[in-house]
Coordinates of C-alpha atoms and ligand atoms in Angstrom, one line a residue:
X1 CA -36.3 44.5 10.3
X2 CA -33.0 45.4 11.5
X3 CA -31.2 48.7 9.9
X4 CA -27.6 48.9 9.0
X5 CA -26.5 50.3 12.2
X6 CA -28.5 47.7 14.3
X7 CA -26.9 44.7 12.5
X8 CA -23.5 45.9 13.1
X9 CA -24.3 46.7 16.6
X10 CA -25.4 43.2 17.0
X11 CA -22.6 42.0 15.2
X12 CA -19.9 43.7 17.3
X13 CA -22.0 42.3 20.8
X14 CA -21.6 38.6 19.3
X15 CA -17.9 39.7 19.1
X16 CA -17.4 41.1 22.2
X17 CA -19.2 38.3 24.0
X18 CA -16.8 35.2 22.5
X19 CA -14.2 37.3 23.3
X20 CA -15.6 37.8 27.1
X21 CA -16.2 34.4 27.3
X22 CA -12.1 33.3 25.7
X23 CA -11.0 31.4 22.9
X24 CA -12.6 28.1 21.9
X25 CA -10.2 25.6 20.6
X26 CA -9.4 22.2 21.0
X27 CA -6.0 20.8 20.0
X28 CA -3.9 17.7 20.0
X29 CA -1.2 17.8 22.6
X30 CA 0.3 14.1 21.9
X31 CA 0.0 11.6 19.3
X32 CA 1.4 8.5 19.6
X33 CA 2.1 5.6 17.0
X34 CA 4.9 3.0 17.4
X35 CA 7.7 4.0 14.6
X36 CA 8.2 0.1 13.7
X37 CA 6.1 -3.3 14.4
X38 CA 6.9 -6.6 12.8
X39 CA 4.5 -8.1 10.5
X40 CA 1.8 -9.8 12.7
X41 CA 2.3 -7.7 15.4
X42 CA 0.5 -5.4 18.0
X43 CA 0.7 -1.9 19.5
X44 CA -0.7 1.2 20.9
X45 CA -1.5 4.3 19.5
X46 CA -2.1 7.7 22.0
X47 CA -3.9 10.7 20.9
X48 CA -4.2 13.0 23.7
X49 CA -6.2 16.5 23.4
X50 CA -6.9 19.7 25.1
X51 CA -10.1 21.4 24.7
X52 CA -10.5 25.3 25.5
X53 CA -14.0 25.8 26.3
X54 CA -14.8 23.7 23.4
X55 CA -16.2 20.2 24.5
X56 CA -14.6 16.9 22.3
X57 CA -17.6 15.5 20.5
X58 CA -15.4 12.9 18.9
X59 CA -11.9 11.0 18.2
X60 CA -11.1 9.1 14.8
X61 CA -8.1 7.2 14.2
X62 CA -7.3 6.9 10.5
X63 CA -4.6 4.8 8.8
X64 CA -3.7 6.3 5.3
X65 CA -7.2 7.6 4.2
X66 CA -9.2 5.2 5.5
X67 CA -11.3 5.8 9.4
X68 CA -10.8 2.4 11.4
X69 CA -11.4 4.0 14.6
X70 CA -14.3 6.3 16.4
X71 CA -15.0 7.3 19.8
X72 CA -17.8 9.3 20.6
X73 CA -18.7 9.5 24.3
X74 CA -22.6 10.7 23.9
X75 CA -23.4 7.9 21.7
X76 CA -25.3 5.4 23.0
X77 CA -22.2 2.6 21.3
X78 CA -19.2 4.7 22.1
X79 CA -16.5 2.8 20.1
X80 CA -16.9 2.0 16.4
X81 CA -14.7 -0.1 14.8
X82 CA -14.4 -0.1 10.9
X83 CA -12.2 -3.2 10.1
X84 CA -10.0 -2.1 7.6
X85 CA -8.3 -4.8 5.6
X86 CA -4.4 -3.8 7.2
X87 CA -5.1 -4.5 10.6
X88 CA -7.2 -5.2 13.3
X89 CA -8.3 -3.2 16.3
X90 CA -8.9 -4.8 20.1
X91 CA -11.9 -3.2 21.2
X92 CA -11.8 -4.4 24.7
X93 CA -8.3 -2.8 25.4
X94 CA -9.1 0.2 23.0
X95 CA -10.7 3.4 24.9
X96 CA -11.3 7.3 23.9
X97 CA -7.6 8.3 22.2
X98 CA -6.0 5.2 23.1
X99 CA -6.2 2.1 20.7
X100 CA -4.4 -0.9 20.7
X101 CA -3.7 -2.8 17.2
X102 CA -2.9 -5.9 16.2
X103 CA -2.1 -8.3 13.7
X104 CA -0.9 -5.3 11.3
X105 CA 0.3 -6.3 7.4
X106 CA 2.7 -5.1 5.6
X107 CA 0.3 -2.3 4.0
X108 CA -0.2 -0.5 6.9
X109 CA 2.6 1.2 6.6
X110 CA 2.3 5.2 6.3
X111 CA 0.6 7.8 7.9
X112 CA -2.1 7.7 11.0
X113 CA -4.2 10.5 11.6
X114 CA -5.7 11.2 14.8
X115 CA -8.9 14.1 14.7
X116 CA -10.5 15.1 17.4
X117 CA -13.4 16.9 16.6
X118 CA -15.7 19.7 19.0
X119 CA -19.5 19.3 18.9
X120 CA -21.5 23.4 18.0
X121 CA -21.3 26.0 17.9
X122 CA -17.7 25.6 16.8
X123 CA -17.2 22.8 15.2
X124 CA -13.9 23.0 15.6
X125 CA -11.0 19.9 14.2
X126 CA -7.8 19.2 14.8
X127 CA -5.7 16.5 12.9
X128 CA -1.9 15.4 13.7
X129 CA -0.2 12.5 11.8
X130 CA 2.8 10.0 12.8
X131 CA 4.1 7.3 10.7
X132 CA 4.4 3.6 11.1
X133 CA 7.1 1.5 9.4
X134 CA 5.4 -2.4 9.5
X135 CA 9.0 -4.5 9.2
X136 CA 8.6 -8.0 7.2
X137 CA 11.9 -9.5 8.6
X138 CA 13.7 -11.5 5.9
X139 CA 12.5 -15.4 5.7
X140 CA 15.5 -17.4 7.0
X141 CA 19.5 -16.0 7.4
X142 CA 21.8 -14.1 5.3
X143 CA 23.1 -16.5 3.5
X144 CA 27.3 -16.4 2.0
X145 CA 28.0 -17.7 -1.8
X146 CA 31.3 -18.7 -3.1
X147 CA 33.3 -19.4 -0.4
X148 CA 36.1 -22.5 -1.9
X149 CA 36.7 -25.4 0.0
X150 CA 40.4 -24.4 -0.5
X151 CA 42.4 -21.6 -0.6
X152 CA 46.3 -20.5 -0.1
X153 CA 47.2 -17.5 1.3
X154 CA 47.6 -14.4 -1.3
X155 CA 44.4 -15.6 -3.7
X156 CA 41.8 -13.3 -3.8
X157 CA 38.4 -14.0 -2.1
X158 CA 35.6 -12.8 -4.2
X159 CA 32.6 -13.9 -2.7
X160 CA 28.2 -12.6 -1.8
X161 CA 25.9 -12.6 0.8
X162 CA 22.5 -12.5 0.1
X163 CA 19.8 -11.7 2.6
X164 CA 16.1 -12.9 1.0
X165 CA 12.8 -11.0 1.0
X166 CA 12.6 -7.8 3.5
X167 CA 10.9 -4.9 4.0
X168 CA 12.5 -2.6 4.4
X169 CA 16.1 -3.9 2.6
X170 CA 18.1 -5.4 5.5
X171 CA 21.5 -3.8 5.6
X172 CA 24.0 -6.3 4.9
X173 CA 27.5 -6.1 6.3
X174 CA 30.9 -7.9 6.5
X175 CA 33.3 -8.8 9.3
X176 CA 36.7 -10.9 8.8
X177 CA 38.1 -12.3 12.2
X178 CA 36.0 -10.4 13.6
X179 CA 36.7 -6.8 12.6
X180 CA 34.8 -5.0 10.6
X181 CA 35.6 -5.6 6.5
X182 CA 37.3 -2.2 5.2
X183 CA 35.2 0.1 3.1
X184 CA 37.1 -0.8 0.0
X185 CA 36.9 -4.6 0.5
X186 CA 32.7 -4.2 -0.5
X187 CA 31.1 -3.0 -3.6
X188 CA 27.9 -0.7 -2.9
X189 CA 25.0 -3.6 -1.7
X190 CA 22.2 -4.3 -4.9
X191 CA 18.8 -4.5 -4.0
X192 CA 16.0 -6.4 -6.0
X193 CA 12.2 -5.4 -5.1
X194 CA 9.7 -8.0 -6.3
X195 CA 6.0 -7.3 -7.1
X196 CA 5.3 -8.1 -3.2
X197 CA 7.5 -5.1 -2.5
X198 CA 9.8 -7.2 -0.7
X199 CA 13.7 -6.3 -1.3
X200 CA 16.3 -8.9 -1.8
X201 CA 19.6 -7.7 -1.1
X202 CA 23.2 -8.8 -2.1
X203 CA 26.8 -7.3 -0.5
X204 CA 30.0 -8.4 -2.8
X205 CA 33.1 -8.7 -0.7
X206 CA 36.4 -9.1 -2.4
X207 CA 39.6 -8.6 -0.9
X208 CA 43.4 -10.0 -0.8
X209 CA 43.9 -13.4 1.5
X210 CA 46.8 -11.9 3.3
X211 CA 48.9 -14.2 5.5
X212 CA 48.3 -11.2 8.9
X213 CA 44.5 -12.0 8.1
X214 CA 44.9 -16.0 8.6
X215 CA 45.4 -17.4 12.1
X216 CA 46.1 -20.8 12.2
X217 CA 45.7 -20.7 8.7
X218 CA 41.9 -19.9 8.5
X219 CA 39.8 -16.5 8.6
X220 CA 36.6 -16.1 9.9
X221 CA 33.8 -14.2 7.5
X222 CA 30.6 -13.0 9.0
X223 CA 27.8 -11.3 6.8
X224 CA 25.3 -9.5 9.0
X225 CA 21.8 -8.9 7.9
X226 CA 19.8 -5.9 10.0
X227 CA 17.0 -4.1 9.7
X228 CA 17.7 -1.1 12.7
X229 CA 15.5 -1.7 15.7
X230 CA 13.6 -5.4 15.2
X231 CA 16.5 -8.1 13.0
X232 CA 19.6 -8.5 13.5
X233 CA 21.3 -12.3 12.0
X234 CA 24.6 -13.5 10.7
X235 CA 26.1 -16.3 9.3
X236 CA 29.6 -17.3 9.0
X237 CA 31.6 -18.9 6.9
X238 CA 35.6 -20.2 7.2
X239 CA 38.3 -19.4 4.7
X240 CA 40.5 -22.4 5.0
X241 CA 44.1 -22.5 3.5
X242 CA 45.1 -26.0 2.4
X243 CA 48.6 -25.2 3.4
X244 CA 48.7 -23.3 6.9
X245 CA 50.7 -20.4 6.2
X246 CA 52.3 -19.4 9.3
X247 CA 55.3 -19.1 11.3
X248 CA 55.4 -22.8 12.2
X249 CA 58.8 -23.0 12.9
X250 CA 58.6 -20.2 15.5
X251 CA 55.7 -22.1 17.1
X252 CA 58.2 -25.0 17.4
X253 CA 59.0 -24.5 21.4
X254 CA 55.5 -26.0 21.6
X255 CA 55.8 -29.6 22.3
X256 CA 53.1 -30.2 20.5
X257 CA 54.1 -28.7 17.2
X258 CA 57.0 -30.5 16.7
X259 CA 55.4 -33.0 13.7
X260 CA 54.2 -29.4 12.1
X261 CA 57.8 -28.1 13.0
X262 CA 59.2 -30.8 11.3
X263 CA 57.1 -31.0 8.3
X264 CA 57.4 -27.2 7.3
X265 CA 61.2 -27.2 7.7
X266 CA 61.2 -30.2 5.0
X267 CA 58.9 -28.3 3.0
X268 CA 61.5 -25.6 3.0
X269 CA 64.1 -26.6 2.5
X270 CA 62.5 -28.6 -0.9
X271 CA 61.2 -25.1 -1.5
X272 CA 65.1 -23.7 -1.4
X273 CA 66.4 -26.4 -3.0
X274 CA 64.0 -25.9 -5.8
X275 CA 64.1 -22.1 -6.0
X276 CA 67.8 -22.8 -6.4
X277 CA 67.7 -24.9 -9.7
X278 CA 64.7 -22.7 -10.8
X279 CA 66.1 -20.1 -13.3
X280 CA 64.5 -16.8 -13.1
X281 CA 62.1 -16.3 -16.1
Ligands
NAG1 C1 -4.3 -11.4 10.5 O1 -4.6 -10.8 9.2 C2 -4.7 -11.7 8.1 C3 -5.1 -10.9 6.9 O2 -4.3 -9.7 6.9 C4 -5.7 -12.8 8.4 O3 -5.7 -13.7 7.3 C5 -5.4 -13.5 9.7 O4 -6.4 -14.4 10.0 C6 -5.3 -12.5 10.8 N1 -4.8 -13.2 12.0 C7 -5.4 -13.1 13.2 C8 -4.8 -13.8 14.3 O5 -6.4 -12.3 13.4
NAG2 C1 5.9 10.5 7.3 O1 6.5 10.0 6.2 C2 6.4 10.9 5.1 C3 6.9 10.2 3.8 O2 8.0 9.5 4.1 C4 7.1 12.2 5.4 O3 7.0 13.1 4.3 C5 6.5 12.8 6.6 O4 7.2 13.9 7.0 C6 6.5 11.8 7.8 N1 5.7 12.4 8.9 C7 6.1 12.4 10.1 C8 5.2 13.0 11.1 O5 7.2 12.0 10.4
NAG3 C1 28.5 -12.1 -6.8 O1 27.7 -11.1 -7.4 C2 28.3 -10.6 -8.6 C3 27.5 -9.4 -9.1 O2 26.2 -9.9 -9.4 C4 28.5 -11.7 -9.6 O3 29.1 -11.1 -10.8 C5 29.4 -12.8 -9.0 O4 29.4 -13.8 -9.9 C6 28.8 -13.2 -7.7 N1 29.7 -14.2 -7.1 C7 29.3 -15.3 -6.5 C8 30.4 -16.1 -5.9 O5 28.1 -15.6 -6.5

């Protein structure tokens, strides 16, 4: 039977002797999970450690909650592989912290753990998370609404683009002849989520026709669609005045132009003589 004194004696030798004998610790030094695959798609994940006189009994990969991954060196079947239901793991190219995944749905997107865990007397665990956005790219091109067959210069062009069923929402986007479309020319974009999760997303662009925005009488309207880092797709459409406003009858030292020429200088002058007889309301 030990006595007070003994048992704190002992106590301060267990003490003394971890401390003799350093710090036991294991730790993550690296974790490693792709920040975005596509739906279907494959990747690795790292988890690298450092042990500290403490020896790695095992390494367990988690996605959300649930363990799809274990490594355990001593065991007599190393790798265990849990098949969870958001993706699959290829054991033949998967070793100790490494793992590669593949076919990944939608639902795996969140948090992966990676714990490494010491074997006795310590016991010891460390845990370190990264996140993984799984992209479902929209199903075909962003398609434009409302475009006229016809326009003349000075109407106002009031027309969508809609970009179906992403995840994230793609960002939509305008260009006219190739510039960029002015802040004010768009109202903020609407997203729709359906019960998939899957955002449809619509960008209104509405703006004056003016006559510096048409050459040759048309202007070109682009809506982009992206999703940062994996989609990027655009469709155009042409804004088409039915009667070419432009200085034609400067353009008329072109040989070519002369049947133009000719035509708009008749159109003026009907236009003047018109005007003329036209009292002023
Ligand atoms: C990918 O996973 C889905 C279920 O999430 C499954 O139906 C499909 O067969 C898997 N494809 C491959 C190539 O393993
Ligand atoms: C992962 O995403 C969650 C929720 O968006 C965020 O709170 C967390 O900080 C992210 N973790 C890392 C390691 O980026
Ligand atoms: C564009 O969307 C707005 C807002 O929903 C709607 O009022 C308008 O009719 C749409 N225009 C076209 C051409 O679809």
């Amino acid at each position: 039977m030990m006595c007070g004194t003994e048992w704190w004696l002992s106590f301060v030798a267990i003490v003394v002797t971890s401390f003799l004998q350093g710090v036991h610790t294991i730790r993550i030094t690296k974790i490693e999970v792709p920040p975005i695959l596509k739906v279907g798609g494959s990747g690795e994940l790292d988890c690298v450690w450092e042990e500290d006189n403490d020896h790695m009994y095992s390494i367990k990969w988690y996605q959300a909650a649930q363990e799809f991954y274990r490594y355990t060196p001593t065991s007599s079947e190393p790798i265990q592989i849990f098949d969870p239901p958001t993706l699959d793991v290829d054991g033949g190219r998967s070793w100790g912290g490494s793992v590669r995944i593949t076919n990944v749905s939608q639902t795996a997107t969140g948090p992966f753990h990676c714990e490494v865990s010491a074997d006795g007397p310590t016991f010891h665990t460390a845990s370190e998370q990264a996140n993984l956005t799984v992209v479902d790219t929209p199903d075909e091109e962003p398609e434009i609404q409302g475009v006229e067959s016809h326009y003349s210069s000075g109407d106002w062009i009031d027309i969508n683009c809609t970009s179906r069923r992403s995840h994230p929402p793609a960002q939509l986007s305008f260009s006219v002849n190739n510039q960029p479309a002015p802040l004010g020319w768009t109202e903020p974009q609407r997203d729709t989520t359906d019960e998939n999760g899957l955002t449809t997303s619509v960008l209104r662009l509405h703006f004056y026709l003016a006559p510096r925005l048409l050459q040759d009488g048309q202007a070109r309207i682009r809506c982009y669609s992206e999703i940062p880092g994996v989609y990027e797709k655009w469709t155009e459409e042409v804004i088409m005045t039915s009667r070419p406003y432009h200085a034609s009858v400067l353009d008329g030292a072109t040989a070519g132009c002369s049947v133009t020429t000719f035509g708009s200088l008749w159109l003026l002058a009907l236009l003047l003589f018109h005007s003329s007889n036209t009292p002023y309301l």
